[in-house]
Coordinates of C-alpha atoms in Angstrom, one line a residue:
M1 CA -0.1 -0.1 0.0
K2 CA 1.5 3.3 -0.8
S3 CA 1.7 6.1 1.8
A4 CA 0.1 9.7 1.2
A5 CA -0.3 12.9 3.0
I6 CA -3.4 14.9 2.9
V7 CA -4.8 17.6 5.1
L8 CA -7.2 16.2 7.8
A9 CA -10.3 18.5 8.9
V10 CA -10.4 17.7 12.6
A11 CA -12.9 18.9 15.1
W12 CA -12.7 18.0 18.8
F13 CA -15.6 17.5 21.0
G14 CA -16.2 17.3 24.6
P15 CA -16.8 19.6 27.7
A16 CA -14.4 22.1 26.6
C17 CA -15.9 22.6 23.2
A18 CA -18.3 25.3 24.8
A19 CA -17.1 29.0 24.5
A20 CA -16.6 31.0 27.7
G21 CA -19.9 32.0 29.1
E22 CA -22.0 29.9 26.7
A23 CA -24.8 27.9 28.5
V24 CA -24.0 24.0 28.6
D25 CA -25.9 21.0 29.8
W26 CA -25.2 18.7 32.4
L27 CA -22.5 17.0 30.2
G28 CA -20.8 20.2 29.0
D29 CA -22.5 20.4 25.6
P30 CA -23.7 23.8 24.5
L31 CA -27.4 24.5 24.9
P32 CA -29.6 26.3 22.3
T33 CA -30.2 29.8 22.6
G34 CA -32.8 30.4 25.1
A35 CA -32.7 26.7 26.7
V36 CA -31.5 26.7 30.3
Q37 CA -31.5 23.0 30.8
R38 CA -31.4 19.5 28.6
L39 CA -32.9 16.5 30.2
G40 CA -30.9 13.7 28.4
T41 CA -28.4 14.0 26.0
R42 CA -27.7 13.8 22.1
R43 CA -24.5 12.2 22.3
M44 CA -24.1 9.4 20.1
R45 CA -27.2 10.3 18.1
Y46 CA -27.3 11.8 14.7
T47 CA -29.6 13.3 12.4
Y48 CA -29.4 10.9 9.8
S49 CA -28.2 7.3 9.6
A50 CA -24.5 6.0 10.2
R51 CA -23.3 4.2 7.2
D52 CA -21.2 1.7 9.1
L53 CA -19.9 1.1 12.7
A54 CA -16.9 -0.9 14.4
Y55 CA -15.3 -1.2 17.5
S56 CA -11.7 -0.3 18.3
Y57 CA -9.2 -3.2 19.0
D58 CA -9.3 -2.6 22.7
S59 CA -13.3 -2.6 22.8
A60 CA -13.3 0.8 24.3
R61 CA -13.9 3.0 21.4
A62 CA -16.5 3.2 18.6
L63 CA -15.8 4.2 14.7
V64 CA -18.6 5.7 13.0
A65 CA -18.5 6.1 9.4
I66 CA -21.0 9.1 8.5
G67 CA -21.2 11.6 5.7
R68 CA -17.5 12.2 4.6
T69 CA -16.0 11.8 8.0
L70 CA -14.8 9.5 10.3
E71 CA -15.8 9.9 13.9
V72 CA -14.1 8.2 17.1
W73 CA -16.2 8.0 20.6
D74 CA -14.3 7.0 23.7
L75 CA -17.2 4.7 25.1
T76 CA -15.9 4.6 28.7
R77 CA -16.4 8.5 29.1
G78 CA -19.3 9.0 26.4
E79 CA -16.8 11.5 24.6
R80 CA -16.4 12.3 21.1
L81 CA -12.5 12.3 20.4
G82 CA -12.7 13.4 16.9
S83 CA -14.4 13.9 13.7
Y84 CA -12.1 13.3 10.7
E85 CA -13.0 14.4 7.2
V86 CA -11.3 11.5 5.3
C87 CA -13.1 11.4 1.7
E88 CA -11.9 13.9 -1.2
G89 CA -14.0 15.5 -3.7
A90 CA -17.7 14.3 -3.5
A91 CA -17.0 11.0 -2.2
E92 CA -18.8 9.8 1.1
L93 CA -17.4 7.2 3.4
R94 CA -19.2 3.9 3.2
L95 CA -17.5 1.4 5.1
V96 CA -15.1 0.6 8.1
A97 CA -13.5 -2.4 9.4
A98 CA -11.1 -2.0 12.5
S99 CA -8.0 -3.8 12.9
R100 CA -7.7 -6.3 16.0
R101 CA -4.0 -5.2 16.6
G102 CA -3.9 -1.9 17.1
P103 CA -5.6 1.7 16.6
V104 CA -6.0 1.2 12.8
A105 CA -8.9 1.0 10.5
L106 CA -9.7 0.1 6.8
L107 CA -12.0 2.5 5.3
A108 CA -14.0 2.5 1.9
D109 CA -15.6 5.4 0.0
S110 CA -18.0 5.7 -2.5
A111 CA -15.2 6.4 -5.0
G112 CA -14.2 2.9 -4.6
V113 CA -11.0 4.1 -2.7
V114 CA -9.9 1.6 0.2
S115 CA -7.6 3.3 2.9
E116 CA -6.0 2.3 5.9
W117 CA -5.8 5.0 8.9
D118 CA -4.3 5.3 12.1
F119 CA -7.0 7.0 14.0
E120 CA -5.0 8.1 17.2
K121 CA -2.4 10.3 15.5
P122 CA -4.6 10.6 13.1
Q123 CA -2.7 9.8 9.9
L124 CA -3.3 8.1 6.5
L125 CA -1.2 5.3 6.0
G126 CA -1.9 4.3 2.5
E127 CA -4.7 3.7 0.1
F128 CA -5.5 2.0 -3.2
P129 CA -8.4 2.4 -5.5
T130 CA -10.8 -0.8 -6.7
G131 CA -12.3 0.7 -9.4
R132 CA -15.6 0.0 -7.7
E133 CA -18.2 2.6 -6.7
R134 CA -20.6 0.1 -4.7
L135 CA -18.6 -1.5 -2.2
V136 CA -20.7 -3.1 0.4
S137 CA -18.3 -5.3 2.2
L138 CA -15.0 -4.5 3.4
R139 CA -12.9 -7.1 5.5
Y140 CA -9.3 -7.5 6.9
S141 CA -7.8 -11.1 6.7
P142 CA -6.8 -12.6 9.7
D143 CA -3.2 -11.8 9.3
E144 CA -4.4 -8.1 8.2
Q145 CA -2.2 -8.3 5.1
R146 CA -5.2 -9.0 2.7
V147 CA -8.4 -7.1 2.1
L148 CA -11.7 -8.5 1.1
T149 CA -14.3 -6.5 -0.9
L150 CA -17.5 -6.8 -2.6
D151 CA -19.0 -4.7 -5.3
A152 CA -23.0 -4.5 -5.3
A153 CA -23.0 -3.2 -8.9
T154 CA -21.2 -6.0 -10.2
S155 CA -21.7 -8.6 -7.4
T156 CA -17.8 -9.2 -7.7
V157 CA -15.9 -10.5 -4.9
E158 CA -12.2 -9.2 -4.9
E159 CA -9.1 -10.1 -2.5
W160 CA -6.2 -7.5 -2.4
D161 CA -2.8 -7.4 -1.4
K162 CA -2.9 -4.3 1.2
A163 CA 0.6 -3.1 0.8
T164 CA 0.7 -2.9 -3.0
G165 CA -3.0 -2.8 -3.6
K166 CA -2.6 -5.6 -6.4
R167 CA -6.0 -7.5 -7.0
L168 CA -5.2 -11.1 -6.2
I169 CA -8.3 -12.8 -7.2
A170 CA -11.9 -11.8 -8.5
I171 CA -14.9 -14.3 -8.2
E172 CA -17.8 -13.6 -10.6
P173 CA -21.3 -14.4 -9.2
G174 CA -22.7 -16.1 -12.4
E175 CA -26.6 -15.8 -11.9
A176 CA -26.7 -14.9 -8.4
R177 CA -26.6 -11.3 -7.0
F178 CA -24.2 -10.9 -4.0
A179 CA -25.0 -8.8 -1.1
C180 CA -22.4 -9.5 1.6
C181 CA -19.1 -11.3 2.2
I182 CA -16.8 -12.5 5.0
Y183 CA -13.5 -14.6 5.4
G184 CA -13.9 -18.1 6.2
P185 CA -11.7 -19.9 8.5
R186 CA -7.9 -18.8 8.6
G187 CA -8.7 -16.4 5.7
K188 CA -8.2 -19.0 3.0
T189 CA -11.9 -18.8 1.8
A190 CA -14.7 -16.5 1.3
L191 CA -18.2 -17.0 2.5
V192 CA -20.8 -15.1 0.2
G193 CA -24.4 -14.2 0.5
S194 CA -26.9 -13.5 -2.1
S195 CA -29.7 -10.9 -2.1
D196 CA -31.9 -13.1 -4.6
H197 CA -35.0 -14.6 -3.5
R198 CA -34.2 -17.9 -5.2
G199 CA -36.3 -21.0 -5.1
D200 CA -33.9 -22.8 -7.3
G201 CA -30.3 -22.7 -6.0
P202 CA -28.1 -21.8 -3.2
N203 CA -28.2 -18.4 -1.3
V204 CA -24.8 -19.0 0.5
F205 CA -21.7 -19.8 -1.2
H206 CA -18.5 -20.9 0.1
Y207 CA -15.3 -20.1 -2.1
D208 CA -11.7 -21.1 -2.2
L209 CA -9.6 -17.8 -2.4
G210 CA -6.7 -19.5 -3.9
T211 CA -8.4 -20.9 -6.9
G212 CA -11.7 -19.1 -7.1
K213 CA -13.5 -22.6 -7.0
L214 CA -17.1 -23.0 -5.5
L215 CA -16.5 -25.2 -2.5
K216 CA -20.4 -25.5 -1.4
G217 CA -23.6 -24.1 -2.0
L218 CA -25.7 -23.6 0.9
L219 CA -29.5 -23.0 1.6
P220 CA -31.2 -24.9 -1.5
S221 CA -34.6 -23.6 -0.4
G222 CA -36.8 -20.7 -1.7
W223 CA -37.3 -17.1 -1.5
V224 CA -35.2 -16.2 1.3
G225 CA -32.1 -13.6 0.5
V226 CA -29.4 -13.1 2.9
Y227 CA -29.3 -10.0 4.7
D228 CA -25.9 -10.7 6.8
L229 CA -23.2 -13.3 7.6
D230 CA -21.0 -13.6 10.5
L231 CA -18.1 -16.4 11.4
S232 CA -18.1 -17.9 14.9
P233 CA -15.4 -16.8 17.3
D234 CA -13.9 -20.2 16.9
G235 CA -14.1 -20.2 12.9
E236 CA -16.2 -23.4 13.0
R237 CA -19.7 -22.1 11.9
V238 CA -21.2 -19.4 9.8
L239 CA -24.4 -17.7 10.8
A240 CA -26.7 -16.3 7.9
R241 CA -29.6 -13.6 8.8
L242 CA -32.0 -14.4 6.2
R243 CA -34.9 -12.2 4.6
Y244 CA -37.9 -14.3 4.6
A245 CA -36.7 -17.5 6.5
P246 CA -35.5 -18.3 9.9
T247 CA -31.8 -17.2 10.9
T248 CA -29.6 -20.2 10.3
E249 CA -26.4 -21.6 11.1
W250 CA -24.2 -24.3 9.6
R251 CA -21.0 -26.2 10.6
L252 CA -18.3 -25.5 7.9
S253 CA -16.6 -29.0 8.4
D254 CA -19.5 -30.8 6.8
Y255 CA -22.2 -28.1 5.9
E256 CA -24.8 -29.2 8.3
V257 CA -27.5 -27.1 9.8
V258 CA -26.5 -26.7 13.5
G259 CA -29.1 -24.1 14.5
Q260 CA -32.2 -22.5 13.0
G261 CA -35.0 -20.0 14.1
F262 CA -33.8 -17.2 16.4
K263 CA -37.1 -15.3 14.9
A264 CA -39.1 -12.6 16.7
A265 CA -42.6 -11.7 15.6
G266 CA -42.7 -9.9 12.5
R267 CA -39.7 -9.5 9.6
P268 CA -36.4 -9.7 10.9
G269 CA -33.9 -6.6 10.7
P270 CA -30.6 -6.8 8.8
S271 CA -28.3 -7.9 11.1
A272 CA -27.2 -11.0 13.2
R273 CA -23.9 -11.4 15.2
Y274 CA -22.1 -14.3 17.3
A275 CA -21.3 -12.9 20.7
G276 CA -18.0 -13.7 22.7
D277 CA -19.7 -16.3 24.7
E278 CA -20.1 -19.5 22.3
R279 CA -23.8 -20.0 23.6
W280 CA -25.1 -16.7 22.7
L281 CA -26.0 -14.6 19.4
L282 CA -27.5 -11.6 18.8
T283 CA -30.3 -10.3 16.5
G284 CA -32.0 -7.2 15.4
S285 CA -35.5 -6.9 14.5
R286 CA -37.9 -4.2 13.0
D287 CA -39.4 -3.6 16.4
G288 CA -36.2 -1.7 17.4
I289 CA -35.3 -4.6 19.8
V290 CA -31.9 -6.4 19.8
R291 CA -32.2 -9.9 21.4
V292 CA -29.8 -12.4 22.7
W293 CA -30.4 -16.2 22.1
D294 CA -29.2 -19.0 23.4
R295 CA -27.8 -21.1 20.3
H296 CA -28.7 -24.3 22.1
T297 CA -32.3 -23.8 23.1
G298 CA -33.4 -21.3 20.6
E299 CA -34.8 -19.1 23.6
V300 CA -34.4 -15.4 24.1
V301 CA -32.3 -15.2 27.2
R302 CA -32.3 -11.2 27.2
K303 CA -33.2 -8.3 25.0
W304 CA -33.0 -4.4 25.0
G305 CA -34.9 -1.9 22.9
P306 CA -32.9 1.2 22.3
H307 CA -34.4 1.9 18.7
K308 CA -37.0 3.2 16.9
G309 CA -37.8 0.9 13.9
W310 CA -35.4 -1.2 12.4
V311 CA -32.0 -2.3 13.9
R312 CA -29.9 -1.8 11.2
M313 CA -26.3 -2.9 12.5
I314 CA -25.0 -4.9 15.2
R315 CA -21.6 -5.2 15.9
V316 CA -19.8 -7.1 18.7
S317 CA -16.5 -5.9 20.5
P318 CA -13.4 -8.0 20.1
D319 CA -13.6 -9.1 23.8
G320 CA -16.8 -10.3 23.2
K321 CA -18.4 -8.2 25.9
W322 CA -20.2 -5.3 24.3
A323 CA -22.6 -4.7 21.2
L324 CA -22.9 -1.7 19.3
S325 CA -26.1 -1.2 17.5
C326 CA -27.6 1.5 15.2
G327 CA -31.4 1.7 14.0
D328 CA -34.0 4.1 12.9
G329 CA -33.8 6.9 15.1
H330 CA -30.2 7.5 14.3
L331 CA -29.2 6.2 18.1
I332 CA -25.8 4.3 18.6
A333 CA -26.3 2.0 21.4
D334 CA -23.2 0.4 23.4
I335 CA -24.7 -2.3 25.5
N336 CA -23.4 -5.0 27.8
I337 CA -24.2 -8.3 26.4
E338 CA -24.2 -10.2 29.6
T339 CA -26.6 -7.6 31.3
G340 CA -28.3 -5.8 28.8
Q341 CA -27.3 -2.7 30.3
P342 CA -25.6 0.5 28.6
R343 CA -21.9 0.8 29.5
L344 CA -22.5 4.5 30.8
P345 CA -25.2 5.3 33.0
W346 CA -26.5 8.2 31.2
A347 CA -29.7 9.8 32.5
R348 CA -31.6 9.8 29.1
H349 CA -34.0 8.1 27.1
T350 CA -32.9 5.9 24.1
S351 CA -35.8 6.6 21.9
A352 CA -38.2 9.5 21.1
V353 CA -39.7 11.4 24.3
Q354 CA -43.5 11.1 23.2
T355 CA -45.3 12.9 26.4
L356 CA -44.4 15.1 29.3
G357 CA -46.1 15.2 32.9
L358 CA -45.8 17.7 35.3
S359 CA -47.0 17.9 38.9
G360 CA -49.4 20.5 40.3
N361 CA -46.5 22.4 42.0
G362 CA -44.1 21.9 39.1
S363 CA -41.6 20.2 41.4
R364 CA -41.6 16.8 39.7
L365 CA -41.7 16.2 36.0
V366 CA -42.0 12.9 34.0
T367 CA -40.9 12.1 30.4
G368 CA -42.2 8.9 28.7
S369 CA -40.7 7.2 25.5
L370 CA -41.1 4.7 23.2
D371 CA -38.0 3.0 25.0
R372 CA -40.5 1.5 27.2
T373 CA -39.6 3.9 30.3
I374 CA -40.8 6.7 32.3
R375 CA -38.1 9.1 33.8
V376 CA -38.9 11.0 36.8
W377 CA -37.1 14.5 37.3
E378 CA -37.0 16.1 40.6
W379 CA -36.8 19.8 40.8
E380 CA -33.8 21.0 42.9
G381 CA -32.9 24.5 43.1
E382 CA -32.3 25.9 39.4
G383 CA -33.3 22.8 37.5
W384 CA -34.7 19.2 37.4
K385 CA -32.4 16.7 38.2
G386 CA -32.5 12.8 36.9
G387 CA -34.3 10.6 39.5
S388 CA -35.8 7.3 38.9
V389 CA -36.4 5.2 35.9
I390 CA -39.8 3.3 35.7
S391 CA -39.8 0.4 33.3
V392 CA -43.1 0.0 31.4
P393 CA -43.1 -3.8 30.6
G394 CA -43.6 -4.5 26.8
A395 CA -44.9 -1.4 25.4
G396 CA -43.7 2.0 24.3
V397 CA -45.2 4.9 26.6
M398 CA -47.2 7.4 24.2
A399 CA -48.9 9.3 27.2
A400 CA -48.1 10.0 30.8
A401 CA -49.5 12.1 33.8
V402 CA -48.5 12.9 37.3
S403 CA -51.5 12.5 40.1
P404 CA -52.4 15.8 41.8
D405 CA -50.6 14.8 45.1
G406 CA -47.3 14.0 42.7
Q407 CA -46.8 10.3 44.1
R408 CA -48.2 8.4 41.3
V409 CA -48.0 8.4 37.5
L410 CA -50.3 7.0 34.8
A411 CA -48.7 5.5 31.6
G412 CA -50.8 5.1 28.2
S413 CA -49.1 2.6 26.1
T414 CA -48.6 1.3 22.7
D415 CA -50.4 -1.9 23.6
G416 CA -53.8 -0.2 24.8
V417 CA -53.0 -0.7 28.2
I418 CA -53.1 2.2 31.0
R419 CA -50.7 1.4 34.0
E420 CA -50.3 3.4 37.2
F421 CA -47.0 3.2 39.2
D422 CA -46.2 4.4 42.6
I423 CA -43.2 6.7 41.7
A424 CA -41.3 5.6 45.0
T425 CA -41.4 2.4 44.8
H426 CA -41.9 1.8 41.0
Q427 CA -44.5 -0.7 41.4
P428 CA -47.8 -0.9 39.5
T429 CA -50.6 0.0 41.7
H430 CA -53.4 -0.2 39.1
L431 CA -53.9 -1.4 35.5
L432 CA -56.7 -0.1 33.3
R433 CA -57.6 -2.4 30.1
G434 CA -60.4 -1.6 27.5
H435 CA -58.6 0.5 24.8
Y436 CA -57.3 -1.0 21.4
G437 CA -54.3 0.4 19.9
H438 CA -52.0 3.1 20.9
V439 CA -53.2 5.3 24.0
H440 CA -52.4 8.9 23.0
A441 CA -53.6 10.9 25.7
I442 CA -53.9 10.2 29.7
I443 CA -55.2 13.0 32.1
Y444 CA -55.7 12.7 35.9
L445 CA -59.0 14.4 36.8
D446 CA -58.5 13.9 40.6
A447 CA -56.9 11.2 42.9
H448 CA -59.4 8.5 41.9
Q449 CA -60.5 9.5 38.3
A450 CA -58.6 9.6 34.7
L451 CA -59.4 10.3 31.3
S452 CA -57.8 8.5 28.5
A453 CA -58.1 8.6 24.6
A454 CA -56.9 5.9 22.1
D455 CA -56.7 5.0 18.4
D456 CA -59.9 3.0 18.8
G457 CA -61.6 6.2 18.6
S458 CA -62.8 6.2 22.2
V459 CA -62.5 8.6 25.1
R460 CA -62.7 6.8 28.4
L461 CA -63.6 8.2 31.9
W462 CA -61.8 5.7 34.5
D463 CA -62.6 4.8 38.1
I464 CA -58.9 4.1 38.9
E465 CA -59.7 2.1 42.2
K466 CA -62.2 0.0 40.4
E467 CA -60.2 -0.1 37.3
E468 CA -63.5 0.2 35.1
P469 CA -64.5 2.9 33.1
V470 CA -67.3 5.1 34.1
H471 CA -68.0 6.3 30.5
V472 CA -66.8 5.4 27.2
M473 CA -67.4 8.2 24.9
T474 CA -67.5 7.5 21.0
G475 CA -68.1 9.6 18.1
H476 CA -64.9 10.0 16.4
L477 CA -64.3 8.2 13.1
G478 CA -60.8 7.1 13.6
G479 CA -58.1 7.3 16.4
I480 CA -58.2 10.1 18.8
L481 CA -54.8 11.7 19.0
G482 CA -55.1 14.7 21.5
L483 CA -57.3 15.2 24.7
A484 CA -57.6 18.3 27.2
V485 CA -59.8 18.7 30.1
S486 CA -61.3 22.2 31.0
P487 CA -60.0 24.2 34.2
D488 CA -63.2 23.4 36.3
G489 CA -63.0 19.6 35.2
R490 CA -66.6 19.2 33.7
R491 CA -65.8 19.2 30.1
A492 CA -63.1 17.6 27.8
L493 CA -62.0 18.3 24.3
S494 CA -60.9 15.5 22.0
V495 CA -59.1 15.8 18.3
G496 CA -58.0 13.0 16.1
R497 CA -57.6 11.4 12.6
D498 CA -61.1 12.3 11.3
C499 CA -59.8 15.9 11.5
S500 CA -62.5 17.0 13.9
L501 CA -62.7 18.6 17.5
R502 CA -65.0 17.4 19.7
E503 CA -66.3 18.7 23.3
W504 CA -67.8 16.0 25.8
D505 CA -69.7 16.6 29.2
L506 CA -67.9 14.2 31.8
T507 CA -70.8 14.4 34.1
S508 CA -72.9 12.4 31.8
G509 CA -70.6 11.1 29.0
R510 CA -72.5 13.2 26.5
S511 CA -71.2 14.8 23.2
L512 CA -71.8 18.4 23.4
H513 CA -70.2 19.7 20.2
S514 CA -68.3 18.8 17.1
T515 CA -66.8 20.4 14.0
L516 CA -64.1 19.9 11.3
A517 CA -61.1 21.5 12.5
H518 CA -58.3 21.1 10.0
R519 CA -57.5 19.8 6.7
G520 CA -55.9 16.6 7.9
E521 CA -55.4 14.7 11.2
V522 CA -55.6 17.1 14.5
Y523 CA -52.7 16.0 16.8
A524 CA -53.1 18.6 19.6
V525 CA -55.5 20.4 21.7
A526 CA -55.6 22.5 24.9
Y527 CA -58.3 24.9 26.8
S528 CA -57.4 28.3 27.7
P529 CA -56.7 29.2 31.3
D530 CA -60.2 30.7 31.6
G531 CA -61.9 27.6 29.5
H532 CA -63.5 30.0 27.3
Y533 CA -61.1 29.1 24.4
A534 CA -59.3 26.3 23.1
V535 CA -56.4 25.8 20.6
T536 CA -55.9 22.9 18.2
G537 CA -52.7 21.9 16.0
G538 CA -52.8 19.7 12.9
R539 CA -50.7 18.0 10.4
D540 CA -51.9 20.9 8.0
G541 CA -49.2 23.0 9.9
L542 CA -51.9 25.4 11.1
V543 CA -52.6 26.2 14.8
V544 CA -56.4 27.4 15.0
E545 CA -57.8 29.1 18.4
W546 CA -61.4 28.5 18.9
D547 CA -64.3 30.5 20.5
L548 CA -65.9 27.8 22.5
A549 CA -69.2 29.9 23.3
E550 CA -69.9 30.4 19.4
W551 CA -68.0 27.3 18.5
Q552 CA -66.3 29.3 15.7
P553 CA -62.6 29.6 14.8
L554 CA -61.1 32.8 16.0
R555 CA -57.5 33.1 14.5
T556 CA -55.2 30.9 12.8
F557 CA -51.6 30.8 13.2
R558 CA -49.3 29.3 10.5
H559 CA -46.6 27.3 12.4
G560 CA -45.3 26.0 8.9
A561 CA -45.0 22.2 9.8
W562 CA -46.9 19.4 11.2
V563 CA -48.2 20.5 14.5
K564 CA -47.7 18.0 17.3
A565 CA -48.2 19.9 20.6
V566 CA -50.1 23.2 21.6
G567 CA -50.7 24.9 24.7
Y568 CA -51.3 28.2 26.5
L569 CA -49.1 30.0 28.7
P570 CA -50.6 30.7 32.3
D571 CA -51.0 34.2 31.1
G572 CA -53.5 33.3 28.7
A573 CA -52.2 35.8 25.9
T574 CA -49.4 33.6 24.6
I575 CA -49.9 30.2 22.8
A576 CA -46.9 27.7 22.1
S577 CA -46.7 25.2 19.4
G578 CA -44.4 22.4 18.7
G579 CA -43.8 21.0 15.3
A580 CA -42.2 18.2 13.2
D581 CA -39.7 21.0 12.3
G582 CA -38.1 20.6 15.8
K583 CA -39.3 24.4 16.6
V584 CA -41.5 25.6 19.4
L585 CA -43.1 28.8 18.5
L586 CA -44.6 31.4 20.9
W587 CA -47.4 33.4 19.6
S588 CA -49.3 36.4 20.6
R589 CA -53.2 36.0 20.7
D590 CA -53.6 39.6 19.8
T591 CA -51.5 39.8 16.6
A592 CA -51.2 36.3 15.6
Q593 CA -47.6 36.8 15.1
P594 CA -44.9 34.6 16.4
V595 CA -43.2 36.5 19.4
Q596 CA -40.2 34.0 19.7
T597 CA -38.7 31.0 17.9
L598 CA -37.2 28.2 20.2
S599 CA -35.0 26.1 18.0
G600 CA -32.5 23.4 19.2
H601 CA -34.3 20.1 18.8
T602 CA -33.0 17.8 16.1
G603 CA -36.3 16.0 15.7
A604 CA -39.9 16.7 15.9
V605 CA -41.3 18.3 19.2
N606 CA -44.0 15.7 20.6
A607 CA -44.9 17.3 23.8
L608 CA -45.0 20.7 25.7
A609 CA -45.5 21.4 29.3
V610 CA -45.6 24.9 31.1
S611 CA -44.2 25.2 34.9
P612 CA -47.2 26.7 36.9
D613 CA -45.5 30.2 37.5
G614 CA -44.9 30.5 33.8
N615 CA -41.2 31.0 33.8
R616 CA -40.4 27.7 32.3
L617 CA -41.6 25.8 29.1
V618 CA -40.5 21.9 28.4
S619 CA -40.5 20.4 25.1
G620 CA -40.3 16.7 24.4
S621 CA -38.8 15.4 21.0
D622 CA -37.9 12.6 18.9
D623 CA -34.2 13.3 19.5
T624 CA -34.8 11.6 23.0
T625 CA -34.1 14.7 24.8
A626 CA -36.4 17.4 26.6
L627 CA -35.3 20.9 26.6
V628 CA -36.1 23.5 29.4
W629 CA -36.7 27.1 28.0
G630 CA -36.5 30.2 30.3
L631 CA -39.5 32.3 29.5
Q632 CA -39.3 36.2 30.1

């Protein structure tokens, strides 16, 4: 491999990155203008997907290929050590493979250039062109003197001499379309997976790299396609993550199937890996969950769910103890395989913050997330501090509310169940069953009653102690997405997928009014402090204020993006809206013009909460954090 010298664009990050006097969060990262606190952290979360991941040789650092850069994270401290622009021209970084012998990695870009980097110095050690612009696999040989690549455009597997860049062999696919490749035992063979859904031939191929001869074709069964391949740590087995069939492993000495299944409900995600312990293997699924399976029994021994949607990649550390994963939502999670716990005890959600709940005196805040947890934050002096974490079994949290005395929390979940927990003990106290679909809203009326709404189109008034509904209010032609209770507790407003706004009498359960409110789904609703007006927000990007006496719209505010949260400030003169653009806008009711724009989230704003004194506004976001804004 020839040596080369280029100029590196290097950015350093960490607690010291904030300018003097600049507001920072609890980890020392800068806060957006107007924010006084960040609940959670955006570290190891990106605004778009990483192309590839790798652990360093010491299992203590993560290498992330994103855009044109290689980013290096210290996983023991949660600090980004550097961001290195390693691609020239318009090329983007596609693949990264770390050495097992030192702080060195192979990189491949969209121009087909393979390079080797020392990421500690940092320094380019050498590079060579492959002439391939769609490389999808990149591997070191066991002795790290050779490189194995696969080009998706031509389905060609090639091995290269790392020092000279000379091509040693090229294997053409014939009729199959190759999707991934790895070295076989001792680096003398290659295992290749096909993306074809073939019913008349193999989908996994074993080649001799000395001669290019096909040694064996595996899986002569139909319509499966291969997502991913991995070689067991002892080199005796190969694991294939299949598209429409159970994950399968073969013994390479005789090509016998020695394990099959390892499949959760729904279609699999595109990654499977062996763990360091020979008993276990890991799979990622479309439900955002990483599962650890016992190879011998086919049972799940533990699981964790840090991702929203697909788990796109799983990488196991060289010491076999840690799993690095990335999925929809763009969070990169570093988890201990034996315990299922993150390496660093960061006080943060690992998925979108869907809901906020504030106690009556403002001393306790809860955040609910699709990561199946509720986090409880306690007010201490000048801000909320991370307190306890309540795990919600088997379901993401879509709605949460704190009881009037601040001692309990209600959680409405994706499984249609509402669970009440004691905040001090984390133990469930009541279970409210009856809804179907996601529970999008939950509100305490008093210590004994609660109001909820769900995708089944019903509003339910619950007797919490009896765990039974007092009223089931129907009329919406579709799921209900937002709910509000009047200041006197006698009426409720609901909005939903049928574009309508409805008002209910909570004493009788009778519908009082209804009207079409927006040209599209309506996601949020709130009463004014005096109960005479209401505000709604919809997918049409509009915020509409309503006169409830006349049941007519008063004025319209144009947020400009899908509105997912609305509310009044305690003064009644200002309206807040949170949208899919990640912004919170504060509007003057008199002028219908924005008086302040609060920008800082990197994902949609799903929920808003205002402190009783009106001095603080909290916004919860898809970016997994909540921001606390100071209001003047």
